[in-house]
Coordinates of N, CA and C in Angstrom, one line a residue:
M1 N -19.4 -16.6 -11.7 CA -19.2 -16.1 -11.0 C -20.7 -16.5 -9.7
P2 N -21.0 -16.7 -8.5 CA -21.5 -17.6 -7.8 C -22.5 -16.7 -7.8
S3 N -23.8 -16.5 -7.1 CA -24.6 -16.0 -6.5 C -24.2 -15.3 -5.4
Y4 N -25.1 -14.2 -5.1 CA -24.9 -13.9 -3.4 C -24.7 -14.7 -2.4
E5 N -25.9 -15.5 -2.9 CA -26.5 -16.1 -1.6 C -25.7 -17.4 -1.3
Q6 N -24.9 -18.1 -2.6 CA -24.3 -19.2 -2.8 C -22.7 -18.6 -2.2
L7 N -23.0 -18.1 -2.8 CA -21.3 -17.0 -1.9 C -21.4 -16.8 -0.8
S8 N -22.5 -16.0 -0.2 CA -22.3 -15.8 1.4 C -22.6 -17.3 2.6
E9 N -23.1 -18.6 1.4 CA -23.2 -19.4 2.3 C -21.8 -19.8 2.9
L10 N -21.0 -19.6 1.5 CA -19.5 -20.3 1.2 C -18.8 -19.0 2.7
L11 N -19.1 -17.8 2.8 CA -18.2 -17.0 3.8 C -18.7 -16.7 5.1
A12 N -19.3 -18.4 5.6 CA -19.7 -18.0 6.9 C -18.4 -17.3 7.9
P13 N -17.9 -16.3 8.1 CA -17.6 -16.1 9.5 C -16.6 -17.1 10.3
E14 N -17.0 -17.6 10.7 CA -16.7 -18.5 12.0 C -15.8 -20.2 10.9
S15 N -15.5 -20.1 9.6 CA -15.3 -21.0 8.9 C -14.5 -20.6 8.1
T16 N -14.2 -19.7 8.0 CA -14.0 -18.8 6.8 C -12.3 -18.3 7.4
V17 N -10.8 -18.5 6.4 CA -10.2 -17.5 6.8 C -9.4 -17.0 5.5
L18 N -9.2 -15.4 6.0 CA -8.6 -14.9 4.4 C -7.3 -14.6 4.9
L19 N -6.4 -15.0 3.3 CA -5.5 -15.1 3.3 C -4.5 -14.1 2.5
T20 N -3.8 -13.5 2.9 CA -3.0 -12.7 2.1 C -1.5 -13.2 1.5
V21 N -1.2 -13.5 0.5 CA -0.3 -14.4 -0.1 C 1.4 -12.6 -0.2
E22 N 2.0 -12.5 0.0 CA 3.4 -12.2 0.2 C 2.8 -10.4 -0.7
C23 N 1.8 -9.9 0.4 CA 1.9 -8.5 0.3 C 2.5 -7.7 1.8
Q24 N 4.6 -7.5 1.7 CA 5.2 -7.4 2.4 C 6.1 -6.5 0.9
Q25 N 6.4 -5.3 1.9 CA 7.5 -4.2 1.1 C 7.9 -4.3 0.7
G26 N 8.5 -5.6 0.6 CA 9.8 -5.4 -0.1 C 9.5 -6.5 -1.6
V27 N 7.7 -6.6 -1.1 CA 7.1 -7.0 -3.1 C 6.6 -6.3 -3.8
V28 N 5.7 -5.7 -2.4 CA 4.5 -4.9 -3.4 C 4.4 -3.4 -2.9
G29 N 5.6 -3.2 -2.1 CA 5.8 -1.4 -1.3 C 6.7 -1.2 -2.5
P30 N 7.0 0.4 -2.0 CA 7.5 1.1 -2.5 C 9.3 1.1 -3.2
E31 N 9.9 0.2 -2.2 CA 11.3 -0.6 -2.3 C 11.2 -1.5 -3.0
S32 N 10.7 -1.9 -3.5 CA 10.5 -3.3 -4.0 C 10.8 -3.9 -4.9
A33 N 11.5 -5.1 -4.5 CA 12.6 -6.3 -5.1 C 11.7 -6.1 -6.8
L34 N 10.3 -6.5 -6.8 CA 9.8 -6.7 -8.2 C 9.3 -5.0 -8.5
P35 N 9.9 -4.2 -8.9 CA 9.2 -2.9 -9.5 C 7.8 -2.9 -10.0
E36 N 8.2 -4.2 -11.0 CA 7.1 -4.2 -12.3 C 5.1 -5.1 -11.7
L37 N 5.8 -5.6 -10.7 CA 4.8 -6.4 -9.9 C 4.3 -5.5 -8.9
A38 N 5.4 -4.7 -7.7 CA 4.6 -4.1 -7.2 C 4.1 -2.7 -8.3
R39 N 4.4 -2.3 -8.7 CA 3.3 -1.1 -9.9 C 1.7 -1.5 -10.0
E40 N 1.8 -3.2 -10.5 CA 1.1 -3.6 -10.9 C 0.6 -4.1 -10.0
A41 N 0.1 -3.8 -9.0 CA -0.4 -4.6 -7.8 C -1.4 -3.2 -7.3
R42 N -0.6 -1.9 -7.3 CA -1.2 -1.2 -6.9 C -1.8 -0.9 -7.6
T43 N -1.3 -0.2 -9.3 CA -1.8 0.2 -9.9 C -2.8 -0.6 -10.5
S44 N -4.0 -1.2 -10.3 CA -4.7 -2.7 -10.7 C -5.9 -2.8 -9.7
G45 N -5.2 -1.9 -8.4 CA -6.1 -2.0 -7.4 C -6.3 -2.3 -6.6
A46 N -5.6 -3.9 -6.9 CA -5.1 -5.1 -6.2 C -5.0 -4.9 -4.9
L47 N -3.7 -4.3 -4.2 CA -3.3 -4.4 -2.9 C -4.4 -3.0 -2.3
A48 N -5.1 -2.2 -3.1 CA -5.6 -1.9 -1.8 C -7.8 -2.1 -1.6
N49 N -7.8 -3.3 -2.4 CA -8.5 -4.8 -2.2 C -8.5 -5.1 -1.5
V50 N -7.0 -5.7 -1.1 CA -6.3 -6.6 0.1 C -6.3 -6.1 1.3
A51 N -6.9 -4.8 1.4 CA -6.5 -3.9 3.0 C -7.9 -3.8 2.9
R52 N -8.8 -3.7 1.5 CA -10.5 -3.5 2.0 C -10.9 -5.4 2.8
L53 N -10.2 -6.1 2.1 CA -11.5 -7.2 2.7 C -9.8 -7.8 3.9
V54 N -9.1 -7.4 4.2 CA -8.4 -7.3 5.6 C -9.9 -6.3 6.7
D55 N -10.2 -5.2 6.3 CA -10.0 -4.4 7.5 C -12.2 -4.8 7.3
A56 N -12.9 -5.5 6.5 CA -14.0 -6.3 6.6 C -13.7 -7.3 7.6
A57 N -12.9 -8.1 7.0 CA -12.4 -9.3 8.1 C -12.7 -9.5 9.5
H58 N -11.2 -8.2 9.9 CA -11.3 -8.0 11.1 C -13.3 -7.7 12.0
G59 N -13.2 -6.8 10.2 CA -15.0 -7.0 11.5 C -15.7 -7.6 11.3
N60 N -15.9 -8.6 10.9 CA -17.0 -9.8 11.0 C -16.4 -10.5 11.5
G61 N -15.7 -11.0 12.0 CA -15.2 -12.3 12.4 C -14.1 -13.0 11.8
V62 N -14.0 -13.1 10.6 CA -13.2 -13.6 10.2 C -11.6 -13.9 10.6
Q63 N -11.0 -14.6 10.5 CA -9.8 -14.8 10.6 C -9.1 -14.6 9.5
V64 N -7.7 -13.8 9.7 CA -6.7 -13.2 8.8 C -5.4 -14.1 8.7
I65 N -5.3 -14.2 7.7 CA -3.3 -15.2 7.8 C -2.6 -13.9 7.1
H66 N -1.8 -14.0 7.0 CA -0.2 -12.9 6.0 C 0.7 -14.2 5.7
A67 N 0.6 -14.5 5.1 CA 1.9 -15.9 4.5 C 2.9 -14.3 3.6
I68 N 4.4 -14.9 4.6 CA 5.1 -14.1 4.0 C 6.6 -15.0 3.5
A69 N 7.5 -14.4 2.6 CA 8.0 -15.2 2.2 C 10.0 -14.4 2.7
E70 N 10.6 -15.1 2.9 CA 12.0 -14.2 3.6 C 13.2 -15.2 3.7
R71 N 14.2 -14.8 3.8 CA 15.4 -15.4 3.9 C 16.4 -14.9 4.6
R72 N 17.1 -16.5 5.0 CA 18.2 -16.3 6.2 C 19.2 -15.2 5.3
P73 N 19.8 -14.1 6.4 CA 20.9 -13.5 5.9 C 22.2 -14.8 5.0
D74 N 22.0 -15.7 5.7 CA 23.2 -17.1 4.9 C 23.0 -17.9 4.2
G75 N 21.2 -17.1 3.9 CA 20.3 -18.4 2.5 C 20.1 -19.4 3.0
R76 N 20.5 -20.0 4.1 CA 20.9 -21.3 4.6 C 19.1 -21.9 4.8
G77 N 19.4 -23.7 3.8 CA 17.8 -24.2 3.8 C 16.8 -22.9 2.7
A78 N 17.3 -21.9 2.1 CA 16.6 -21.7 1.0 C 16.6 -22.7 -0.4
N79 N 15.6 -22.5 -1.1 CA 15.6 -23.3 -2.9 C 16.8 -22.6 -3.4
H80 N 17.3 -23.5 -4.0 CA 18.7 -23.2 -5.1 C 17.9 -23.7 -6.8
N81 N 16.7 -24.5 -6.6 CA 16.7 -25.1 -7.5 C 15.9 -24.9 -9.0
A82 N 15.7 -23.7 -9.2 CA 14.9 -23.5 -10.1 C 15.3 -21.7 -10.5
R83 N 15.2 -21.6 -11.8 CA 15.7 -20.0 -12.1 C 14.9 -18.9 -10.8
L84 N 13.5 -19.0 -10.8 CA 13.2 -18.0 -10.0 C 14.2 -17.9 -8.8
F85 N 14.0 -18.6 -8.0 CA 15.2 -18.4 -6.5 C 16.8 -18.1 -7.1
R86 N 16.8 -18.2 -8.0 CA 18.9 -17.8 -8.2 C 19.0 -16.2 -8.7
A87 N 17.7 -16.2 -9.5 CA 17.6 -14.2 -9.7 C 17.1 -13.5 -9.1
A88 N 16.7 -14.7 -7.6 CA 15.8 -13.7 -6.4 C 17.5 -13.1 -5.7
E89 N 18.4 -14.4 -5.8 CA 19.1 -14.1 -5.4 C 20.2 -12.8 -5.8
R90 N 20.0 -12.3 -6.5 CA 21.0 -10.8 -7.1 C 20.0 -10.0 -7.2
L91 N 18.8 -10.3 -6.8 CA 18.2 -8.4 -6.3 C 18.3 -7.8 -5.4
P92 N 18.4 -6.3 -6.1 CA 19.5 -5.2 -5.1 C 18.5 -5.5 -3.8
V93 N 17.0 -5.3 -3.7 CA 16.0 -6.1 -2.2 C 15.7 -7.2 -2.1
Q94 N 16.5 -7.6 -0.8 CA 16.7 -8.9 -0.3 C 15.1 -9.1 0.6
Q95 N 14.5 -10.0 0.8 CA 13.6 -10.0 1.7 C 13.7 -10.9 2.8
L96 N 15.0 -9.8 3.4 CA 15.5 -10.7 4.5 C 14.5 -10.8 6.0
A97 N 15.0 -12.0 6.7 CA 14.4 -11.6 8.2 C 14.4 -11.0 9.1
G98 N 13.7 -10.6 9.5 CA 13.9 -9.0 10.3 C 13.9 -7.5 9.5
T99 N 13.5 -7.4 8.2 CA 14.2 -6.3 7.8 C 12.6 -6.0 7.7
T100 N 12.9 -4.3 7.0 CA 11.2 -3.7 6.9 C 10.5 -4.5 5.3
A101 N 11.7 -5.1 4.6 CA 11.3 -5.9 3.0 C 10.3 -7.1 3.7
V102 N 10.5 -7.7 5.0 CA 9.3 -8.6 4.8 C 7.9 -8.1 6.4
R103 N 7.8 -6.7 6.1 CA 6.7 -6.6 7.0 C 5.3 -6.5 6.1
V104 N 4.5 -6.5 6.5 CA 3.0 -6.5 5.6 C 3.3 -4.8 5.0
A105 N 2.7 -4.9 3.9 CA 2.8 -3.9 3.4 C 1.1 -2.8 3.5
A106 N 1.9 -0.8 3.9 CA 0.2 -1.1 4.3 C -0.4 0.0 2.2
P107 N -1.2 -0.3 1.8 CA -2.0 0.1 3.0 C -3.1 -1.1 4.4
I108 N -2.9 -2.4 3.8 CA -2.8 -3.6 5.0 C -2.6 -3.1 6.5
E109 N -3.8 -3.5 7.1 CA -3.7 -3.1 8.7 C -3.7 -4.7 8.9
V110 N -2.8 -4.8 10.5 CA -2.6 -6.8 10.9 C -3.0 -6.3 12.3
S111 N -3.6 -7.1 12.8 CA -4.3 -7.0 13.9 C -3.9 -7.7 15.0
E112 N -4.0 -7.4 16.0 CA -3.4 -9.1 16.8 C -3.7 -9.6 16.6
E113 N -5.2 -10.2 16.2 CA -5.6 -11.7 16.2 C -5.4 -11.6 15.0
D114 N -4.6 -11.4 13.8 CA -4.1 -12.0 12.9 C -3.1 -12.4 13.0
F115 N -2.4 -13.7 12.1 CA -1.7 -14.7 12.2 C -0.9 -14.3 11.1
V116 N 0.8 -14.1 11.6 CA 1.7 -14.3 9.8 C 2.7 -15.3 10.5
V117 N 2.6 -15.8 8.8 CA 3.7 -17.0 8.5 C 4.5 -16.7 8.0
R118 N 5.9 -16.9 8.3 CA 6.7 -16.5 7.5 C 7.3 -18.0 7.2
R119 N 8.2 -18.2 5.8 CA 7.9 -19.3 5.6 C 9.8 -19.5 4.8
L120 N 10.6 -19.8 4.5 CA 11.9 -20.0 3.8 C 12.7 -20.4 2.9
H121 N 11.2 -21.1 2.5 CA 11.6 -22.1 1.3 C 10.6 -22.4 -0.2
G122 N 10.5 -23.2 -1.1 CA 9.6 -23.2 -2.0 C 8.6 -22.3 -1.9
L123 N 7.8 -22.7 -3.0 CA 6.9 -21.5 -3.6 C 5.8 -21.8 -3.5
S124 N 5.5 -22.4 -1.9 CA 3.8 -21.9 -2.2 C 3.7 -21.7 -0.2
P125 N 2.4 -20.4 -0.5 CA 2.5 -20.4 1.1 C 1.7 -21.1 2.4
I126 N 1.5 -22.1 1.8 CA 0.5 -23.4 2.6 C 1.9 -24.9 2.6
Q127 N 2.0 -25.5 1.4 CA 2.9 -26.8 1.7 C 3.8 -26.1 2.1
G128 N 4.6 -26.6 3.0 CA 5.3 -27.0 4.3 C 5.5 -26.4 4.8
T129 N 4.3 -24.9 5.3 CA 4.0 -24.4 6.6 C 3.3 -24.4 7.3
E130 N 2.9 -23.7 8.4 CA 1.7 -24.0 9.3 C 0.9 -23.4 9.2
V131 N 0.5 -22.8 8.0 CA -0.9 -22.8 6.9 C -2.1 -23.8 7.8
D132 N -1.3 -24.6 7.1 CA -2.5 -25.6 7.3 C -3.0 -26.5 8.1
A133 N -2.0 -26.4 9.5 CA -2.4 -26.8 10.3 C -2.9 -25.6 11.1
L134 N -2.7 -24.1 11.0 CA -3.9 -23.0 11.3 C -4.8 -22.8 10.5
L135 N -5.0 -23.9 9.4 CA -6.6 -23.6 9.2 C -6.8 -24.3 9.7
R136 N -6.8 -26.0 10.1 CA -7.6 -26.9 10.7 C -8.3 -27.1 11.6
N137 N -7.0 -26.4 12.7 CA -7.1 -25.7 14.2 C -8.1 -25.1 14.6
L138 N -8.3 -24.2 13.4 CA -9.9 -22.9 13.3 C -11.1 -23.6 12.8
G139 N -11.0 -24.7 12.1 CA -12.4 -24.8 11.4 C -12.1 -24.5 10.1
C140 N -11.3 -24.3 9.3 CA -11.6 -23.4 7.9 C -12.3 -24.5 7.1
R141 N -13.1 -24.2 6.8 CA -13.6 -24.8 5.4 C -13.8 -23.9 4.5
T142 N -13.4 -22.8 4.0 CA -13.4 -21.7 2.2 C -12.0 -20.6 3.2
L143 N -11.3 -21.1 2.1 CA -9.8 -20.2 2.2 C -10.2 -19.1 1.4
V144 N -9.9 -18.0 1.5 CA -10.2 -17.2 0.8 C -9.1 -16.2 0.5
V145 N -8.0 -16.4 -1.3 CA -6.7 -16.1 -1.5 C -6.6 -14.9 -2.0
T146 N -5.3 -13.8 -1.7 CA -5.6 -12.5 -2.3 C -4.2 -12.9 -2.7
G147 N -4.1 -11.5 -3.2 CA -2.2 -11.0 -3.1 C -1.3 -11.5 -4.5
V148 N -0.6 -11.6 -4.4 CA 0.9 -11.7 -6.2 C 1.8 -12.6 -5.1
S149 N 2.5 -13.8 -6.3 CA 1.8 -13.6 -7.4 C 1.4 -14.2 -8.4
A150 N 0.2 -13.9 -9.4 CA -0.6 -14.3 -9.8 C 0.0 -15.7 -10.7
N151 N 0.8 -15.4 -11.1 CA 2.6 -16.3 -12.1 C 3.0 -17.7 -11.1
V152 N 2.7 -17.2 -9.3 CA 3.6 -18.7 -8.6 C 3.0 -18.8 -7.7
A153 N 2.9 -17.9 -7.0 CA 2.6 -17.8 -5.4 C 1.0 -18.5 -4.3
V154 N 0.4 -17.3 -6.0 CA -1.0 -17.5 -5.5 C -1.7 -18.5 -6.3
P155 N -1.6 -19.4 -7.6 CA -2.2 -20.3 -7.8 C -2.1 -21.8 -6.6
N156 N -0.4 -21.3 -6.6 CA -0.2 -22.9 -5.9 C -0.1 -22.5 -4.7
A157 N -0.8 -21.5 -3.9 CA -1.9 -21.6 -2.5 C -3.0 -22.4 -2.6
V158 N -3.8 -21.7 -4.1 CA -5.2 -22.7 -4.2 C -4.8 -23.6 -4.8
F159 N -4.2 -23.9 -5.0 CA -3.9 -25.6 -5.9 C -3.5 -26.5 -4.7
D160 N -3.3 -25.9 -3.6 CA -2.9 -26.8 -2.3 C -3.3 -27.1 -1.2
A161 N -5.0 -25.2 -1.9 CA -5.9 -25.8 -0.7 C -6.8 -26.8 -0.6
V162 N -7.1 -26.6 -2.4 CA -7.9 -27.9 -3.1 C -7.4 -29.2 -2.8
N163 N -6.6 -29.7 -3.2 CA -5.9 -30.3 -3.0 C -5.9 -31.3 -1.4
R164 N -6.4 -29.5 -0.1 CA -6.3 -30.4 0.7 C -7.3 -30.1 1.6
G165 N -8.2 -30.1 0.6 CA -9.9 -30.5 1.0 C -10.4 -29.4 0.8
Y166 N -10.0 -27.7 1.0 CA -10.9 -26.4 1.5 C -11.1 -26.4 0.4
T167 N -12.5 -24.8 0.4 CA -12.7 -25.0 -0.7 C -12.4 -23.5 -1.3
A168 N -11.5 -22.9 -2.3 CA -11.2 -22.3 -2.2 C -11.8 -20.3 -2.5
V169 N -11.3 -19.8 -2.4 CA -12.5 -18.3 -3.5 C -11.4 -17.4 -4.0
V170 N -11.1 -16.8 -5.1 CA -10.1 -16.3 -5.6 C -11.1 -14.8 -5.9
V171 N -10.0 -13.8 -5.7 CA -10.9 -12.9 -4.9 C -10.1 -11.5 -6.9
T172 N -10.9 -11.8 -7.6 CA -10.7 -11.7 -8.4 C -10.2 -10.2 -9.3
D173 N -9.9 -9.1 -8.0 CA -9.2 -8.3 -8.2 C -8.4 -7.8 -7.1
A174 N -8.2 -8.2 -6.6 CA -7.1 -9.0 -4.7 C -6.1 -9.0 -5.7
I175 N -6.1 -10.0 -6.3 CA -4.7 -10.3 -6.6 C -3.7 -9.8 -8.0
A176 N -2.9 -10.0 -8.5 CA -1.7 -9.5 -9.2 C -0.7 -10.0 -9.6
G177 N -0.4 -10.5 -11.2 CA 0.8 -10.7 -11.7 C 1.7 -10.0 -12.4
V178 N 2.2 -9.6 -13.4 CA 2.8 -9.6 -14.9 C 2.8 -10.8 -15.9
P179 N 3.1 -10.5 -17.4 CA 2.4 -9.1 -17.1 C 1.1 -8.7 -17.1
S180 N 0.2 -8.0 -17.5 CA -0.9 -7.6 -16.3 C -1.9 -8.3 -17.1
D181 N -2.2 -8.3 -18.3 CA -2.7 -9.5 -18.7 C -2.7 -11.3 -19.1
Y182 N -2.0 -10.7 -18.2 CA -1.5 -12.4 -17.4 C -3.1 -12.8 -16.5
T183 N -3.3 -12.1 -15.6 CA -3.5 -12.2 -14.2 C -5.2 -12.7 -15.1
P184 N -5.8 -11.9 -15.9 CA -7.4 -12.6 -15.9 C -7.5 -14.0 -16.8
A185 N -6.7 -14.2 -17.8 CA -5.9 -15.2 -18.6 C -6.3 -16.1 -17.8
M186 N -5.4 -16.5 -16.6 CA -5.0 -17.4 -15.8 C -5.5 -17.5 -15.1
I187 N -6.4 -16.2 -14.3 CA -8.1 -16.3 -13.7 C -9.3 -17.4 -14.4
R188 N -9.0 -17.1 -15.7 CA -10.1 -17.3 -16.8 C -9.5 -19.2 -16.8
H189 N -8.5 -19.4 -17.9 CA -7.8 -20.5 -17.6 C -7.8 -21.8 -16.5
T190 N -7.2 -21.4 -15.9 CA -7.1 -22.1 -14.4 C -7.7 -22.0 -13.5
L191 N -7.5 -20.7 -12.5 CA -8.0 -20.9 -11.3 C -9.3 -21.2 -11.6
A192 N -10.6 -20.8 -13.1 CA -12.0 -20.7 -12.3 C -12.3 -22.2 -12.8
L193 N -10.8 -23.2 -13.0 CA -11.8 -24.7 -13.0 C -11.9 -24.9 -11.5
V194 N -11.4 -24.6 -10.2 CA -11.2 -25.1 -9.2 C -11.1 -24.8 -8.5
A195 N -11.6 -23.4 -8.5 CA -11.6 -22.3 -7.3 C -13.0 -21.7 -7.2
T196 N -13.9 -20.7 -6.7 CA -15.2 -19.9 -6.9 C -14.0 -18.6 -6.8
L197 N -15.0 -17.8 -8.0 CA -14.4 -16.9 -8.2 C -15.5 -15.8 -7.6
A198 N -14.6 -14.7 -7.1 CA -15.0 -13.6 -7.0 C -14.6 -12.5 -7.0
T199 N -15.9 -11.0 -7.1 CA -14.9 -9.8 -7.1 C -15.0 -9.7 -5.4
T200 N -14.0 -7.7 -4.9 CA -13.9 -7.1 -4.0 C -16.0 -6.7 -3.8
D201 N -16.1 -6.3 -4.4 CA -17.5 -5.5 -3.8 C -18.5 -6.6 -3.7
E202 N -18.2 -7.7 -4.4 CA -19.0 -9.3 -4.0 C -18.8 -9.7 -2.4
M203 N -17.9 -9.8 -2.2 CA -17.3 -10.7 -1.3 C -17.3 -9.2 -0.3
L204 N -17.2 -7.9 0.1 CA -17.7 -7.3 0.8 C -18.9 -7.4 1.3
T205 N -20.1 -7.5 0.1 CA -21.6 -7.3 0.4 C -21.7 -8.7 1.5
C206 N -21.4 -9.8 0.3 CA -21.4 -11.2 1.3 C -21.3 -11.0 2.8
L207 N -19.7 -10.5 2.8 CA -19.3 -10.5 4.7 C -20.2 -10.0 4.8
G208 N -21.4 -8.7 4.8 CA -22.3 -7.6 5.3 C -23.0 -8.4 5.4
R209 N -23.9 -9.4 5.8 CA -25.2 -9.3 5.3 C -25.2 -10.2 6.2
P210 N -26.3 -9.7 6.8 CA -26.7 -11.0 7.7 C -27.5 -12.6 7.5
R211 N -26.9 -12.9 8.6 CA -27.5 -15.2 7.7 C -28.8 -15.1 8.6
R212 N -29.4 -16.0 7.8 CA -31.0 -16.6 8.8 C -30.6 -17.5 9.4
P213 N -31.6 -17.7 11.4 CA -30.8 -18.1 11.8 C -30.7 -19.8 11.0
G214 N -29.8 -19.9 12.1 CA -29.7 -22.0 11.9 C -28.4 -22.2 10.8
R215 N -28.5 -21.0 9.9 CA -27.1 -20.9 8.7 C -25.7 -21.2 9.5
V216 N -25.1 -22.1 9.3 CA -23.7 -21.7 9.6 C -22.6 -21.6 8.1

């Protein structure tokens, strides 16, 4: 874990963006298409921690982007080239555009300044979406990654961020996957190699710290 000073330097509000990944009602809400993942996101405290981080970002001038996965009712443009996509087509809850399933889930609050970026295909919230262009136009240097799942979309986001030259920060207790013991193993053996790791409490402390004059 980085020192508070190191983390604080990474989290300059004007160059930091907080990304929430698939924190939508149809994924982590009470009527989830993936009840095991939704239960893990809630019982682990990950979803509540995402909400805390979003609230702190709103209060400290940090831009928030919510990445949503959805599909058209006719399925046009969606992937069919992996088991995950084919299984998703058979789930009782579909992430259909315009439905409650693709709304950001409580207790996360969306402000007018937030961006909500929706994708119709693929596994990544960055590759093939508006997110990279938005990050560059916002002057982002540090991308803070939260949400679900630690199995697929979160590592995709981290790898894509690093490949594009951003410094990735993974909030270890604000991501979730299944089974429950997979997430810490994946963080330790994979994400720790490419991203800065921090807890929600460490993030909140650093976001609220006064900065020395002249520091960016």
